[in-house]
PDB file of C-alpha atoms in Angstrom:
ATOM      1  CA  GLU A 155     100.818 109.325  74.886  1.00 65.00           C
ATOM      2  CA  ALA A 156     101.750 105.760  75.643  1.00 79.00           C
ATOM      3  CA  GLY A 157     102.616 105.105  79.253  1.00 93.00           C
ATOM      4  CA  VAL A 158     105.526 103.241  80.792  1.00 96.00           C
ATOM      5  CA  VAL A 159     105.468  99.656  79.574  1.00 96.00           C
ATOM      6  CA  GLN A 160     106.833  96.787  81.621  1.00 97.00           C
ATOM      7  CA  SER A 161     107.088  93.093  80.942  1.00 97.00           C
ATOM      8  CA  PRO A 162     106.416  90.480  82.050  1.00 97.00           C
ATOM      9  CA  ARG A 163     103.501  91.273  84.363  1.00 95.00           C
ATOM     10  CA  TYR A 164     104.070  88.194  86.463  1.00 97.00           C
ATOM     11  CA  LYS A 165     107.016  85.890  86.957  1.00 98.00           C
ATOM     12  CA  ILE A 166     107.339  82.796  89.123  1.00 98.00           C
ATOM     13  CA  ILE A 167     110.763  81.245  89.497  1.00 98.00           C
ATOM     14  CA  GLU A 168     112.573  78.938  91.836  1.00 97.00           C
ATOM     15  CA  LYS A 169     115.255  80.321  94.099  1.00 96.00           C
ATOM     16  CA  LYS A 170     118.735  80.495  92.629  1.00 97.00           C
ATOM     17  CA  GLN A 171     117.321  80.987  89.137  1.00 97.00           C
ATOM     18  CA  PRO A 172     117.961  84.168  87.135  1.00 97.00           C
ATOM     19  CA  VAL A 173     115.208  86.583  86.136  1.00 98.00           C
ATOM     20  CA  ALA A 174     115.029  89.738  84.046  1.00 98.00           C
ATOM     21  CA  PHE A 175     112.517  92.556  83.813  1.00 98.00           C
ATOM     22  CA  TRP A 176     112.132  94.957  80.919  1.00 97.00           C
ATOM     23  CA  CYS A 177     110.938  98.551  80.840  1.00 97.00           C
ATOM     24  CA  ASN A 178     110.136 100.989  78.057  1.00 97.00           C
ATOM     25  CA  PRO A 179     109.706 104.533  79.414  1.00 96.00           C
ATOM     26  CA  ILE A 180     107.550 107.318  78.047  1.00 95.00           C
ATOM     27  CA  SER A 181     109.064 108.774  74.909  1.00 92.00           C
ATOM     28  CA  GLY A 182     111.231 111.768  75.687  1.00 90.00           C
ATOM     29  CA  HIS A 183     111.649 110.962  79.366  1.00 92.00           C
ATOM     30  CA  ASN A 184     115.366 110.980  80.058  1.00 90.00           C
ATOM     31  CA  THR A 185     115.130 109.877  83.675  1.00 92.00           C
ATOM     32  CA  LEU A 186     114.290 106.274  84.455  1.00 94.00           C
ATOM     33  CA  TYR A 187     113.848 104.644  87.847  1.00 95.00           C
ATOM     34  CA  TRP A 188     113.525 101.107  89.108  1.00 97.00           C
ATOM     35  CA  TYR A 189     111.645 100.681  92.379  1.00 96.00           C
ATOM     36  CA  ARG A 190     110.880  97.632  94.482  1.00 97.00           C
ATOM     37  CA  GLN A 191     107.579  97.454  96.339  1.00 94.00           C
ATOM     38  CA  ASN A 192     107.212  94.888  99.075  1.00 94.00           C
ATOM     39  CA  LEU A 193     103.776  93.848 100.208  1.00 90.00           C
ATOM     40  CA  GLY A 194     102.157  96.499 102.385  1.00 86.00           C
ATOM     41  CA  GLN A 195     104.903  99.037 101.805  1.00 90.00           C
ATOM     42  CA  GLY A 196     105.648 101.997  99.614  1.00 92.00           C
ATOM     43  CA  PRO A 197     108.057 101.757  96.691  1.00 94.00           C
ATOM     44  CA  GLU A 198     111.780 101.946  97.434  1.00 94.00           C
ATOM     45  CA  LEU A 199     114.283 103.189  94.894  1.00 94.00           C
ATOM     46  CA  LEU A 200     116.770 100.675  93.505  1.00 96.00           C
ATOM     47  CA  ILE A 201     118.446 102.656  90.750  1.00 96.00           C
ATOM     48  CA  ARG A 202     118.063 105.875  88.783  1.00 93.00           C
ATOM     49  CA  TYR A 203     119.261 106.585  85.251  1.00 93.00           C
ATOM     50  CA  GLU A 204     119.892 109.855  83.510  1.00 90.00           C
ATOM     51  CA  ASN A 205     119.888 108.831  79.860  1.00 90.00           C
ATOM     52  CA  GLU A 206     122.185 105.799  79.774  1.00 91.00           C
ATOM     53  CA  GLU A 207     124.115 106.659  82.930  1.00 92.00           C
ATOM     54  CA  ALA A 208     123.254 105.099  86.283  1.00 93.00           C
ATOM     55  CA  VAL A 209     123.570 108.157  88.527  1.00 90.00           C
ATOM     56  CA  ASP A 210     122.335 106.539  91.724  1.00 90.00           C
ATOM     57  CA  ASP A 211     122.628 102.816  92.326  1.00 92.00           C
ATOM     58  CA  SER A 212     123.399 103.075  96.023  1.00 90.00           C
ATOM     59  CA  GLN A 213     120.332 100.995  96.985  1.00 92.00           C
ATOM     60  CA  LEU A 214     120.918  98.270  94.416  1.00 95.00           C
ATOM     61  CA  PRO A 215     122.177  94.981  95.927  1.00 93.00           C
ATOM     62  CA  LYS A 216     125.055  94.671  93.531  1.00 92.00           C
ATOM     63  CA  ASP A 217     125.991  91.140  94.468  1.00 95.00           C
ATOM     64  CA  ARG A 218     122.932  89.799  92.683  1.00 97.00           C
ATOM     65  CA  PHE A 219     121.197  92.708  90.967  1.00 97.00           C
ATOM     66  CA  SER A 220     122.277  94.432  87.779  1.00 97.00           C
ATOM     67  CA  ALA A 221     120.671  96.890  85.442  1.00 97.00           C
ATOM     68  CA  GLU A 222     121.343  98.500  82.122  1.00 96.00           C
ATOM     69  CA  ARG A 223     119.822 101.141  79.928  1.00 95.00           C
ATOM     70  CA  LEU A 224     121.181 100.802  76.461  1.00 83.00           C
ATOM     71  CA  LYS A 225     120.958 103.881  74.248  1.00 85.00           C
ATOM     72  CA  GLY A 226     119.206 105.736  77.024  1.00 84.00           C
ATOM     73  CA  VAL A 227     115.756 104.337  76.290  1.00 92.00           C
ATOM     74  CA  ASP A 228     114.716 100.824  77.331  1.00 96.00           C
ATOM     75  CA  SER A 229     116.045  99.328  80.523  1.00 97.00           C
ATOM     76  CA  THR A 230     116.520  95.851  81.912  1.00 97.00           C
ATOM     77  CA  LEU A 231     116.786  94.850  85.561  1.00 98.00           C
ATOM     78  CA  LYS A 232     118.273  91.455  86.315  1.00 98.00           C
ATOM     79  CA  ILE A 233     118.516  89.291  89.413  1.00 98.00           C
ATOM     80  CA  GLN A 234     120.953  86.401  89.502  1.00 97.00           C
ATOM     81  CA  PRO A 235     120.539  84.297  91.516  1.00 96.00           C
ATOM     82  CA  ALA A 236     117.110  85.076  92.947  1.00 97.00           C
ATOM     83  CA  GLU A 237     116.398  84.571  96.643  1.00 97.00           C
ATOM     84  CA  LEU A 238     113.107  84.063  98.457  1.00 96.00           C
ATOM     85  CA  GLY A 239     113.311  87.600  99.846  1.00 96.00           C
ATOM     86  CA  ASP A 240     113.320  89.048  96.346  1.00 97.00           C
ATOM     87  CA  SER A 241     109.608  88.333  95.976  1.00 97.00           C
ATOM     88  CA  ALA A 242     108.061  91.748  95.396  1.00 97.00           C
ATOM     89  CA  VAL A 243     106.638  94.002  92.715  1.00 95.00           C
ATOM     90  CA  TYR A 244     109.289  95.690  90.597  1.00 97.00           C
ATOM     91  CA  LEU A 245     108.170  99.029  89.270  1.00 96.00           C
ATOM     92  CA  CYS A 246     109.712 101.071  86.519  1.00 97.00           C
ATOM     93  CA  ALA A 247     109.059 104.794  86.344  1.00 95.00           C
ATOM     94  CA  SER A 248     110.149 107.661  84.144  1.00 94.00           C
ATOM     95  CA  SER A 249     110.057 111.425  84.377  1.00 92.00           C
ATOM     96  CA  LEU A 250     110.695 114.330  82.084  1.00 86.00           C
ATOM     97  CA  ALA A 251     113.357 115.786  84.334  1.00 74.00           C
ATOM     98  CA  THR A 252     115.265 114.880  87.413  1.00 66.00           C
ATOM     99  CA  GLY A 253     114.090 116.289  90.702  1.00 64.00           C
ATOM    100  CA  GLY A 254     111.959 119.333  90.941  1.00 69.00           C
ATOM    101  CA  ALA A 255     108.264 119.091  90.454  1.00 79.00           C
ATOM    102  CA  SER A 256     108.271 116.522  87.669  1.00 84.00           C
ATOM    103  CA  PRO A 257     106.007 113.682  88.735  1.00 88.00           C
ATOM    104  CA  LEU A 258     107.033 110.105  88.138  1.00 92.00           C
ATOM    105  CA  HIS A 259     105.019 108.024  85.714  1.00 94.00           C
ATOM    106  CA  PHE A 260     104.889 104.369  86.697  1.00 95.00           C
ATOM    107  CA  GLY A 261     104.401 101.197  84.734  1.00 95.00           C
ATOM    108  CA  ASN A 262     102.101  98.435  85.982  1.00 94.00           C
ATOM    109  CA  GLY A 263     105.017  96.546  87.466  1.00 95.00           C
ATOM    110  CA  THR A 264     106.279  92.990  87.408  1.00 96.00           C
ATOM    111  CA  ARG A 265     105.161  90.801  90.286  1.00 96.00           C
ATOM    112  CA  LEU A 266     107.972  88.380  91.089  1.00 98.00           C
ATOM    113  CA  THR A 267     107.368  85.280  93.160  1.00 98.00           C
ATOM    114  CA  VAL A 268     110.412  83.264  94.175  1.00 98.00           C
ATOM    115  CA  THR A 269     109.624  79.751  95.440  1.00 97.00           C
TER     116      THR A 269
ATOM    117  CA  ALA B 283     117.061 112.329 105.208  1.00 79.00           C
ATOM    118  CA  GLN B 284     113.415 112.794 104.399  1.00 86.00           C
ATOM    119  CA  SER B 285     110.546 110.602 105.523  1.00 91.00           C
ATOM    120  CA  VAL B 286     106.800 110.310 105.163  1.00 95.00           C
ATOM    121  CA  ALA B 287     104.276 109.023 107.662  1.00 96.00           C
ATOM    122  CA  GLN B 288     100.790 107.887 106.818  1.00 97.00           C
ATOM    123  CA  PRO B 289      99.346 107.210 110.265  1.00 96.00           C
ATOM    124  CA  GLU B 290      96.325 105.228 109.102  1.00 96.00           C
ATOM    125  CA  ASP B 291      96.717 101.856 107.431  1.00 96.00           C
ATOM    126  CA  GLN B 292      93.056 101.877 106.463  1.00 97.00           C
ATOM    127  CA  VAL B 293      90.314 104.437 105.981  1.00 98.00           C
ATOM    128  CA  ASN B 294      86.695 103.363 105.578  1.00 98.00           C
ATOM    129  CA  VAL B 295      83.972 105.757 104.505  1.00 97.00           C
ATOM    130  CA  ALA B 296      80.478 105.563 103.078  1.00 98.00           C
ATOM    131  CA  GLU B 297      79.877 106.691  99.524  1.00 97.00           C
ATOM    132  CA  GLY B 298      78.963 110.354  99.408  1.00 97.00           C
ATOM    133  CA  ASN B 299      80.786 111.173 102.626  1.00 98.00           C
ATOM    134  CA  PRO B 300      83.963 113.241 102.748  1.00 97.00           C
ATOM    135  CA  LEU B 301      87.251 111.380 102.530  1.00 98.00           C
ATOM    136  CA  THR B 302      90.505 112.381 104.209  1.00 98.00           C
ATOM    137  CA  VAL B 303      93.812 110.524 103.993  1.00 98.00           C
ATOM    138  CA  LYS B 304      96.472 111.857 106.321  1.00 98.00           C
ATOM    139  CA  CYS B 305     100.142 112.461 105.589  1.00 98.00           C
ATOM    140  CA  THR B 306     102.931 114.093 107.548  1.00 97.00           C
ATOM    141  CA  TYR B 307     106.478 114.538 106.351  1.00 96.00           C
ATOM    142  CA  SER B 308     109.973 115.340 107.515  1.00 93.00           C
ATOM    143  CA  VAL B 309     112.450 117.025 105.177  1.00 90.00           C
ATOM    144  CA  SER B 310     115.275 119.541 105.256  1.00 87.00           C
ATOM    145  CA  GLY B 311     114.142 122.774 103.715  1.00 86.00           C
ATOM    146  CA  ASN B 312     111.079 123.220 101.569  1.00 86.00           C
ATOM    147  CA  PRO B 313     109.455 120.178 100.001  1.00 89.00           C
ATOM    148  CA  TYR B 314     107.746 119.071  96.885  1.00 92.00           C
ATOM    149  CA  LEU B 315     104.817 116.879  97.913  1.00 95.00           C
ATOM    150  CA  PHE B 316     102.900 114.340  95.871  1.00 96.00           C
ATOM    151  CA  TRP B 317      99.962 111.994  96.129  1.00 97.00           C
ATOM    152  CA  TYR B 318      99.716 108.807  94.103  1.00 97.00           C
ATOM    153  CA  VAL B 319      96.960 106.197  93.880  1.00 96.00           C
ATOM    154  CA  GLN B 320      97.436 102.510  93.179  1.00 94.00           C
ATOM    155  CA  TYR B 321      94.652 100.243  91.997  1.00 91.00           C
ATOM    156  CA  PRO B 322      95.002  96.449  92.349  1.00 86.00           C
ATOM    157  CA  ASN B 323      97.700  94.985  90.138  1.00 81.00           C
ATOM    158  CA  ARG B 324      98.523  98.368  88.678  1.00 84.00           C
ATOM    159  CA  GLY B 325     101.363 100.849  88.995  1.00 86.00           C
ATOM    160  CA  LEU B 326     101.135 104.111  90.903  1.00 92.00           C
ATOM    161  CA  GLN B 327      99.152 106.869  89.246  1.00 94.00           C
ATOM    162  CA  PHE B 328      99.937 110.531  89.893  1.00 94.00           C
ATOM    163  CA  LEU B 329      97.068 112.483  91.529  1.00 96.00           C
ATOM    164  CA  LEU B 330      98.418 115.877  92.474  1.00 96.00           C
ATOM    165  CA  LYS B 331     101.439 117.801  93.710  1.00 94.00           C
ATOM    166  CA  TYR B 332     102.347 120.788  95.822  1.00 94.00           C
ATOM    167  CA  ILE B 333     105.177 123.009  94.609  1.00 90.00           C
ATOM    168  CA  THR B 334     104.647 126.455  96.057  1.00 85.00           C
ATOM    169  CA  GLY B 335     101.962 129.076  96.408  1.00 85.00           C
ATOM    170  CA  ASP B 336      98.377 128.250  97.302  1.00 88.00           C
ATOM    171  CA  ASN B 337      98.233 125.735 100.124  1.00 92.00           C
ATOM    172  CA  LEU B 338      95.205 124.016  98.601  1.00 95.00           C
ATOM    173  CA  VAL B 339      96.014 122.109  95.442  1.00 96.00           C
ATOM    174  CA  LYS B 340      93.527 120.399  93.193  1.00 95.00           C
ATOM    175  CA  GLY B 341      94.184 117.229  91.286  1.00 94.00           C
ATOM    176  CA  SER B 342      92.591 114.443  89.303  1.00 91.00           C
ATOM    177  CA  TYR B 343      89.219 112.814  89.989  1.00 92.00           C
ATOM    178  CA  GLY B 344      88.014 115.556  92.335  1.00 95.00           C
ATOM    179  CA  PHE B 345      90.819 115.119  94.836  1.00 97.00           C
ATOM    180  CA  GLU B 346      92.535 117.996  96.567  1.00 97.00           C
ATOM    181  CA  ALA B 347      95.222 118.294  99.209  1.00 98.00           C
ATOM    182  CA  GLU B 348      96.055 120.893 101.795  1.00 96.00           C
ATOM    183  CA  PHE B 349      99.648 121.801 102.591  1.00 96.00           C
ATOM    184  CA  ASN B 350     100.255 122.923 106.158  1.00 95.00           C
ATOM    185  CA  LYS B 351     103.846 123.988 106.730  1.00 93.00           C
ATOM    186  CA  SER B 352     103.589 124.476 110.491  1.00 93.00           C
ATOM    187  CA  GLN B 353     102.172 120.994 110.950  1.00 95.00           C
ATOM    188  CA  THR B 354     104.312 119.491 108.170  1.00 95.00           C
ATOM    189  CA  SER B 355     101.220 117.847 106.772  1.00 97.00           C
ATOM    190  CA  PHE B 356      99.766 117.271 103.322  1.00 98.00           C
ATOM    191  CA  HIS B 357      96.379 115.618 103.793  1.00 98.00           C
ATOM    192  CA  LEU B 358      94.461 114.327 100.799  1.00 98.00           C
ATOM    193  CA  LYS B 359      90.750 115.126 100.648  1.00 98.00           C
ATOM    194  CA  LYS B 360      87.691 114.519  98.571  1.00 98.00           C
ATOM    195  CA  PRO B 361      84.365 116.149  99.469  1.00 97.00           C
ATOM    196  CA  SER B 362      82.213 113.234  98.310  1.00 97.00           C
ATOM    197  CA  ALA B 363      83.781 109.787  97.997  1.00 97.00           C
ATOM    198  CA  LEU B 364      82.860 107.250  95.324  1.00 97.00           C
ATOM    199  CA  VAL B 365      83.054 103.467  95.490  1.00 96.00           C
ATOM    200  CA  SER B 366      85.540 103.689  92.626  1.00 95.00           C
ATOM    201  CA  ASP B 367      87.906 105.678  94.898  1.00 96.00           C
ATOM    202  CA  SER B 368      88.646 102.455  96.776  1.00 96.00           C
ATOM    203  CA  ALA B 369      92.381 101.949  96.304  1.00 96.00           C
ATOM    204  CA  LEU B 370      95.794 102.296  97.948  1.00 96.00           C
ATOM    205  CA  TYR B 371      97.019 105.870  98.364  1.00 98.00           C
ATOM    206  CA  PHE B 372     100.641 106.949  98.763  1.00 97.00           C
ATOM    207  CA  CYS B 373     102.030 110.258  99.907  1.00 97.00           C
ATOM    208  CA  ALA B 374     105.561 111.159  98.758  1.00 96.00           C
ATOM    209  CA  VAL B 375     108.057 113.931  99.483  1.00 94.00           C
ATOM    210  CA  ARG B 376     111.076 115.270  97.641  1.00 90.00           C
ATOM    211  CA  PRO B 377     113.371 118.060  98.870  1.00 86.00           C
ATOM    212  CA  LEU B 378     113.614 121.042  96.573  1.00 81.00           C
ATOM    213  CA  ARG B 379     117.282 120.497  95.814  1.00 78.00           C
ATOM    214  CA  ASP B 380     117.212 116.746  95.546  1.00 77.00           C
ATOM    215  CA  TYR B 381     115.843 114.171  93.167  1.00 79.00           C
ATOM    216  CA  LYS B 382     115.068 111.486  95.712  1.00 83.00           C
ATOM    217  CA  LEU B 383     111.361 110.794  96.146  1.00 88.00           C
ATOM    218  CA  SER B 384     110.411 109.034  99.393  1.00 91.00           C
ATOM    219  CA  PHE B 385     107.071 107.295  99.802  1.00 94.00           C
ATOM    220  CA  GLY B 386     104.921 106.579 102.805  1.00 96.00           C
ATOM    221  CA  ALA B 387     103.732 103.056 103.528  1.00 95.00           C
ATOM    222  CA  GLY B 388     100.346 103.710 101.999  1.00 96.00           C
ATOM    223  CA  THR B 389      96.736 103.940 103.184  1.00 98.00           C
ATOM    224  CA  THR B 390      94.055 101.584 101.942  1.00 97.00           C
ATOM    225  CA  VAL B 391      90.806 103.415 101.289  1.00 98.00           C
ATOM    226  CA  THR B 392      87.554 101.492 101.174  1.00 97.00           C
ATOM    227  CA  VAL B 393      84.398 103.294 100.144  1.00 97.00           C
ATOM    228  CA  ARG B 394      81.252 101.299 100.827  1.00 96.00           C
ATOM    229  CA  ALA B 395      78.086 101.726  98.817  1.00 95.00           C
TER     230      ALA B 395
END
């Protein structure tokens, strides 16, 4: 099966500019996650979707971050405006079910550099 | 709230020697435990998980992990390390009745030829 696909792989922008990341999960996976991974740290959850509904966005900085998952498949994460501290790798993951023993399947991530 | 500790930032071993990557966790109730591996410029790749039952679980690429409830540990092991095992390894925990997966900070493994 095809894995989780993310684009772009790399993005360099100047601060205050907008940026968007795209994710296509594994077919049939209803649960989609966006994580942020800072250098030297483990991934931290930003938002979780069950189909098209954002069921946990408590860690998403809503003043500048937004996300959507139209039709419960692909998802887009947006930052506007970007700040220097947003430089990180943004990982998308999907799983067959929420919770339990279902492992997460990760994409290769988008490495964002804000200058 | 749950948490994961990986006490070693780096582990260095010679090829052919046994490899151990340590993980301890804190969670309310019984946990699901996972190990993931991350190669440079790649996403995390699932290695193995503990759900219930046998404390020794086997996963991909010859890795195994031992669950120890009394010590709240879930150490990753490989009897004979390969140079290609050099990567960043993450331990993660999820409570049984919760969806939230929490990761440790990661351990960089270097296997020298």
